[in-house]
mmCIF file of C-alpha atoms in Angstrom:
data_model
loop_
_atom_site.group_PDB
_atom_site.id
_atom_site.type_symbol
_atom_site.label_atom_id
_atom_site.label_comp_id
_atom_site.label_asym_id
_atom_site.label_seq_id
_atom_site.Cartn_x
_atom_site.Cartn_y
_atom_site.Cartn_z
ATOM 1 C CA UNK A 273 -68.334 1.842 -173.168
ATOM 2 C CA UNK A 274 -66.590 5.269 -173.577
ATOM 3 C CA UNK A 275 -68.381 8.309 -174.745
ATOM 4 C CA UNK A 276 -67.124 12.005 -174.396
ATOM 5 C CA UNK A 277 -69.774 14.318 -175.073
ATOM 6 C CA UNK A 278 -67.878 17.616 -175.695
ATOM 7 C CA UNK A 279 -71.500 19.469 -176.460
ATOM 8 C CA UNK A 280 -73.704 20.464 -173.524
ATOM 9 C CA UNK A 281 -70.587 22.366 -171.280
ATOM 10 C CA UNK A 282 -71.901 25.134 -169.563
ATOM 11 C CA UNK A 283 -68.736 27.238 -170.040
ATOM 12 C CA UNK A 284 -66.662 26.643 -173.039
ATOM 13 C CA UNK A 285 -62.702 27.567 -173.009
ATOM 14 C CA UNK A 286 -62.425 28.289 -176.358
ATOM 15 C CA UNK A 287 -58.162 28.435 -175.835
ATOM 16 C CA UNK A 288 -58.762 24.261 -175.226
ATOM 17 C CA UNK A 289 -57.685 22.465 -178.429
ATOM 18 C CA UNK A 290 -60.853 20.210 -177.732
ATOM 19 C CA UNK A 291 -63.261 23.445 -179.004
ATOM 20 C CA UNK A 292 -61.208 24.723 -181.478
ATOM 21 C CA UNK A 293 -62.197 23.566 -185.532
ATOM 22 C CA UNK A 294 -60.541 20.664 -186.678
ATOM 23 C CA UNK A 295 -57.840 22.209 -189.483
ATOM 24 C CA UNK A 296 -57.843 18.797 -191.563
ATOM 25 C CA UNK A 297 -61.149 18.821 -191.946
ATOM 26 C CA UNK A 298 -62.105 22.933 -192.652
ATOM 27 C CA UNK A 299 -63.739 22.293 -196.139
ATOM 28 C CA UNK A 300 -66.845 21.083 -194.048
ATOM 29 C CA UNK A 301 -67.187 24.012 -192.112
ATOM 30 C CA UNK A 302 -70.425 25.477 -191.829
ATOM 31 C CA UNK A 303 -71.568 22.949 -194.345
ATOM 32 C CA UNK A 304 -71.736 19.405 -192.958
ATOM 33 C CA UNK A 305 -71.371 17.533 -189.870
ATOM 34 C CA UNK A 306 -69.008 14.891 -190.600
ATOM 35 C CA UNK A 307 -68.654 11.482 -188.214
ATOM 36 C CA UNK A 308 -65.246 9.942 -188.506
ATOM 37 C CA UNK A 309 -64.301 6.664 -188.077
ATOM 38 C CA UNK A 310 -60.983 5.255 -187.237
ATOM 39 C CA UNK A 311 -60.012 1.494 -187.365
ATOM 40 C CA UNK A 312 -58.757 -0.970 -189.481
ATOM 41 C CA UNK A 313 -60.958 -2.718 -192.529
ATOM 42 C CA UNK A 314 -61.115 -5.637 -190.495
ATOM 43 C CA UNK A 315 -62.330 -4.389 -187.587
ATOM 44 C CA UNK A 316 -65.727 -5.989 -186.662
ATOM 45 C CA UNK A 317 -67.166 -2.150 -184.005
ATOM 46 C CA UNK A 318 -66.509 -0.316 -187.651
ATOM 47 C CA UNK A 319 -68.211 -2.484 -189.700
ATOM 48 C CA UNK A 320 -71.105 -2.256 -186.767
ATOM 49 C CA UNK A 321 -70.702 0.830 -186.775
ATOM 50 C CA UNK A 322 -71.038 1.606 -190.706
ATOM 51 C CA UNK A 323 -73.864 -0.520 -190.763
ATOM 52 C CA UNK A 324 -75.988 1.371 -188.075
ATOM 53 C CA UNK A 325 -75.741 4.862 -189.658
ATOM 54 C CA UNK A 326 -76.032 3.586 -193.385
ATOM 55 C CA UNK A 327 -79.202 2.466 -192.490
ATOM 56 C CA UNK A 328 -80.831 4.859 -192.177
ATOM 57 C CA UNK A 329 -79.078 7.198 -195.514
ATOM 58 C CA UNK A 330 -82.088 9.587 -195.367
ATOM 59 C CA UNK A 331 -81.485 10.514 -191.759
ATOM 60 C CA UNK A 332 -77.641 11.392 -192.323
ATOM 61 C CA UNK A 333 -78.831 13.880 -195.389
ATOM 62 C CA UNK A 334 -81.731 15.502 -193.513
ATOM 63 C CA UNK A 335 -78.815 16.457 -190.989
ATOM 64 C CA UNK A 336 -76.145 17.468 -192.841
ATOM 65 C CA UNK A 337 -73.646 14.816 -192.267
ATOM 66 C CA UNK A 338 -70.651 13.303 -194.029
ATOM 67 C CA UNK A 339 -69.357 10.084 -192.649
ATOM 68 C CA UNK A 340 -65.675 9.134 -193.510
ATOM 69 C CA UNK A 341 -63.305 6.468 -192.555
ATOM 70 C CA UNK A 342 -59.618 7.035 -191.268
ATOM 71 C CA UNK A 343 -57.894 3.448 -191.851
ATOM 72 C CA UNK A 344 -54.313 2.903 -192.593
ATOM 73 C CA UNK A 345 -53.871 6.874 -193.204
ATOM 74 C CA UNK A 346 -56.517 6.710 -196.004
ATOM 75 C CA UNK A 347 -59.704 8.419 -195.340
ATOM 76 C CA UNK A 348 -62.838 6.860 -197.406
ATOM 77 C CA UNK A 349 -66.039 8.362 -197.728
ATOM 78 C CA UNK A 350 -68.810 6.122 -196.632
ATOM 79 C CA UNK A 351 -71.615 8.736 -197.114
ATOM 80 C CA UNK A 352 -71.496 12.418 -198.618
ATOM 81 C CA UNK A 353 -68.636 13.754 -200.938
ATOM 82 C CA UNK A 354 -65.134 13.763 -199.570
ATOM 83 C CA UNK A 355 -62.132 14.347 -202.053
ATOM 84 C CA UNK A 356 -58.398 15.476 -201.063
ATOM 85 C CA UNK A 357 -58.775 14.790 -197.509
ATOM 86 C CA UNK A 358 -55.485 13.462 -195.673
ATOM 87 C CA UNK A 359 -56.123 10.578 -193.208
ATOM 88 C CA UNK A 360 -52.444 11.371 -191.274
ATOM 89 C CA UNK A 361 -53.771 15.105 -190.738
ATOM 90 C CA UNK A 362 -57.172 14.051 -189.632
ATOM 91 C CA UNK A 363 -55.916 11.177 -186.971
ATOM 92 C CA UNK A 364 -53.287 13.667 -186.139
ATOM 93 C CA UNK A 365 -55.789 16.426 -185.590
ATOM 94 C CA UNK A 366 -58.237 14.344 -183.757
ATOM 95 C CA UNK A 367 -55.395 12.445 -181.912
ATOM 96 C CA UNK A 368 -56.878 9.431 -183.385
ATOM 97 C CA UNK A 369 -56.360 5.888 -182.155
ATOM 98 C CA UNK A 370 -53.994 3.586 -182.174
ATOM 99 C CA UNK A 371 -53.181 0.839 -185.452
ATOM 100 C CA UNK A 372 -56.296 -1.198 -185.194
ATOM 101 C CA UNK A 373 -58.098 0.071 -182.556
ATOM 102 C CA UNK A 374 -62.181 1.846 -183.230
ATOM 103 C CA UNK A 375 -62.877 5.305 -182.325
ATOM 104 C CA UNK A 376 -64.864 7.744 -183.380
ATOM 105 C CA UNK A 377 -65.965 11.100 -183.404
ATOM 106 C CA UNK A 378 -69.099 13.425 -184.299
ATOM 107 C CA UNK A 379 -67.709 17.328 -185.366
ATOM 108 C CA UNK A 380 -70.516 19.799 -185.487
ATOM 109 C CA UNK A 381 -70.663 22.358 -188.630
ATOM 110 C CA UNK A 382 -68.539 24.474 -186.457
ATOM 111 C CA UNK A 383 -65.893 21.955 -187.015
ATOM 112 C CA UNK A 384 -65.332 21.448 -183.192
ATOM 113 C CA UNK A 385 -65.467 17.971 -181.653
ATOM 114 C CA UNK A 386 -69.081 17.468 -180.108
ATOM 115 C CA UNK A 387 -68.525 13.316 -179.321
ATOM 116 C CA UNK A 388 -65.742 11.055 -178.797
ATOM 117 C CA UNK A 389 -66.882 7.193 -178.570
ATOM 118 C CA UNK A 390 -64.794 3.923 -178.547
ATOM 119 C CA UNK A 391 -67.551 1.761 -178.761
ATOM 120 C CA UNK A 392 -70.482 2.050 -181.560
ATOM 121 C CA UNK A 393 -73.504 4.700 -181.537
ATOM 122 C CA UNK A 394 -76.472 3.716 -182.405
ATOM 123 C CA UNK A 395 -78.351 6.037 -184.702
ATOM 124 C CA UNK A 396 -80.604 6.379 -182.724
ATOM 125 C CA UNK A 397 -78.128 7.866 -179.853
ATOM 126 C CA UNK A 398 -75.880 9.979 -182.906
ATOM 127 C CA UNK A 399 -79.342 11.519 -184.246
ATOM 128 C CA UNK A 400 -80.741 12.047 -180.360
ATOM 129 C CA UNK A 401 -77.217 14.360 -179.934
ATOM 130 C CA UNK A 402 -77.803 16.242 -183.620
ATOM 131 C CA UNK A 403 -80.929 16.947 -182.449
ATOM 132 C CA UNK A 404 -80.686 18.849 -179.389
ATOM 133 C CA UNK A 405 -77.994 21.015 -180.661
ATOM 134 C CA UNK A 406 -79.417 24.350 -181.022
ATOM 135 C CA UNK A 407 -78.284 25.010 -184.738
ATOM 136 C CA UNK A 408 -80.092 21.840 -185.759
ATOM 137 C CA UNK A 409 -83.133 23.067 -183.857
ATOM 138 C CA UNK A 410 -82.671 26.359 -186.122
ATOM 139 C CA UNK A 411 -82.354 24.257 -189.533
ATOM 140 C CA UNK A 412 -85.500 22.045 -188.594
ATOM 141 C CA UNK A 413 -87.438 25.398 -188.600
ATOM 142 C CA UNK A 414 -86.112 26.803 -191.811
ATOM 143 C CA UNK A 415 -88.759 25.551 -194.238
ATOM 144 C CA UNK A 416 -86.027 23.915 -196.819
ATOM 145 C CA UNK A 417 -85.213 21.207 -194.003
#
């Protein structure tokens, strides 16, 4: 299995393009934290995938996130509101995979890429990462989360 995890560098170079905010997908900025997909409907990791972090709906809202699928250039939201968005620009922005192919990736509220997988998450693993992020540690003390 293949899993980048972009969060947790000791020194970020904020001139990479693997730190910078992900243009496609700046309406979420600050607001959400939005897990993309990419593969085709048929492809049996998404529908894993999908599966694992529907499950548990209440989780995803407690932590802000949006989750959206990139397949055949059209981007559907599977949790959250998502309207206007334009599957070439995200793929293109997250140099996304190739026709049929899984990957996907967890963006922070900063908009920068925090994981890269080509094989499922479990929730269990997605939430773990949230978690330790300091600005989630922040929310969970606010007394509205």
């Amino acid at each position: 299995m293949s899993k980048t995890l972009l969060y947790g560098a000791t020194k970020i170079d904020e001139t990479n393009s693997a730190y910078a905010p992900v243009e496609s997908l700046a309406a979420f900025q600050w607001k959400n934290r939005v897990f993309i997909l990419f593969a085709d409907k048929d492809n049996a990791r998404a529908a894993r995938q999908e599966n694992q972090l529907l499950s548990d709906r209440a989780a995803l809202d407690e932590r802000d996130i949006v989750v959206l699928k990139v397949s055949a250039g059209k981007v559907r939201a599977l949790f959250g509101a998502a309207d206007g968005l334009d599957g070439e620009a995200i793929c293109h922005d997250l140099d996304g995979t190739e026709a049929g192919e899984f990957a996907a990736f967890l963006l922070g509220k900063d908009g920068t890429v925090k994981l890269k997988v080509s094989e499922p998450i479990t929730s269990g693993e997605l939430f773990a990462i949230i978690d330790s992020m300091p600005m989630r540690a922040a929310e969970t003390l606010k007394p509205d989360k």
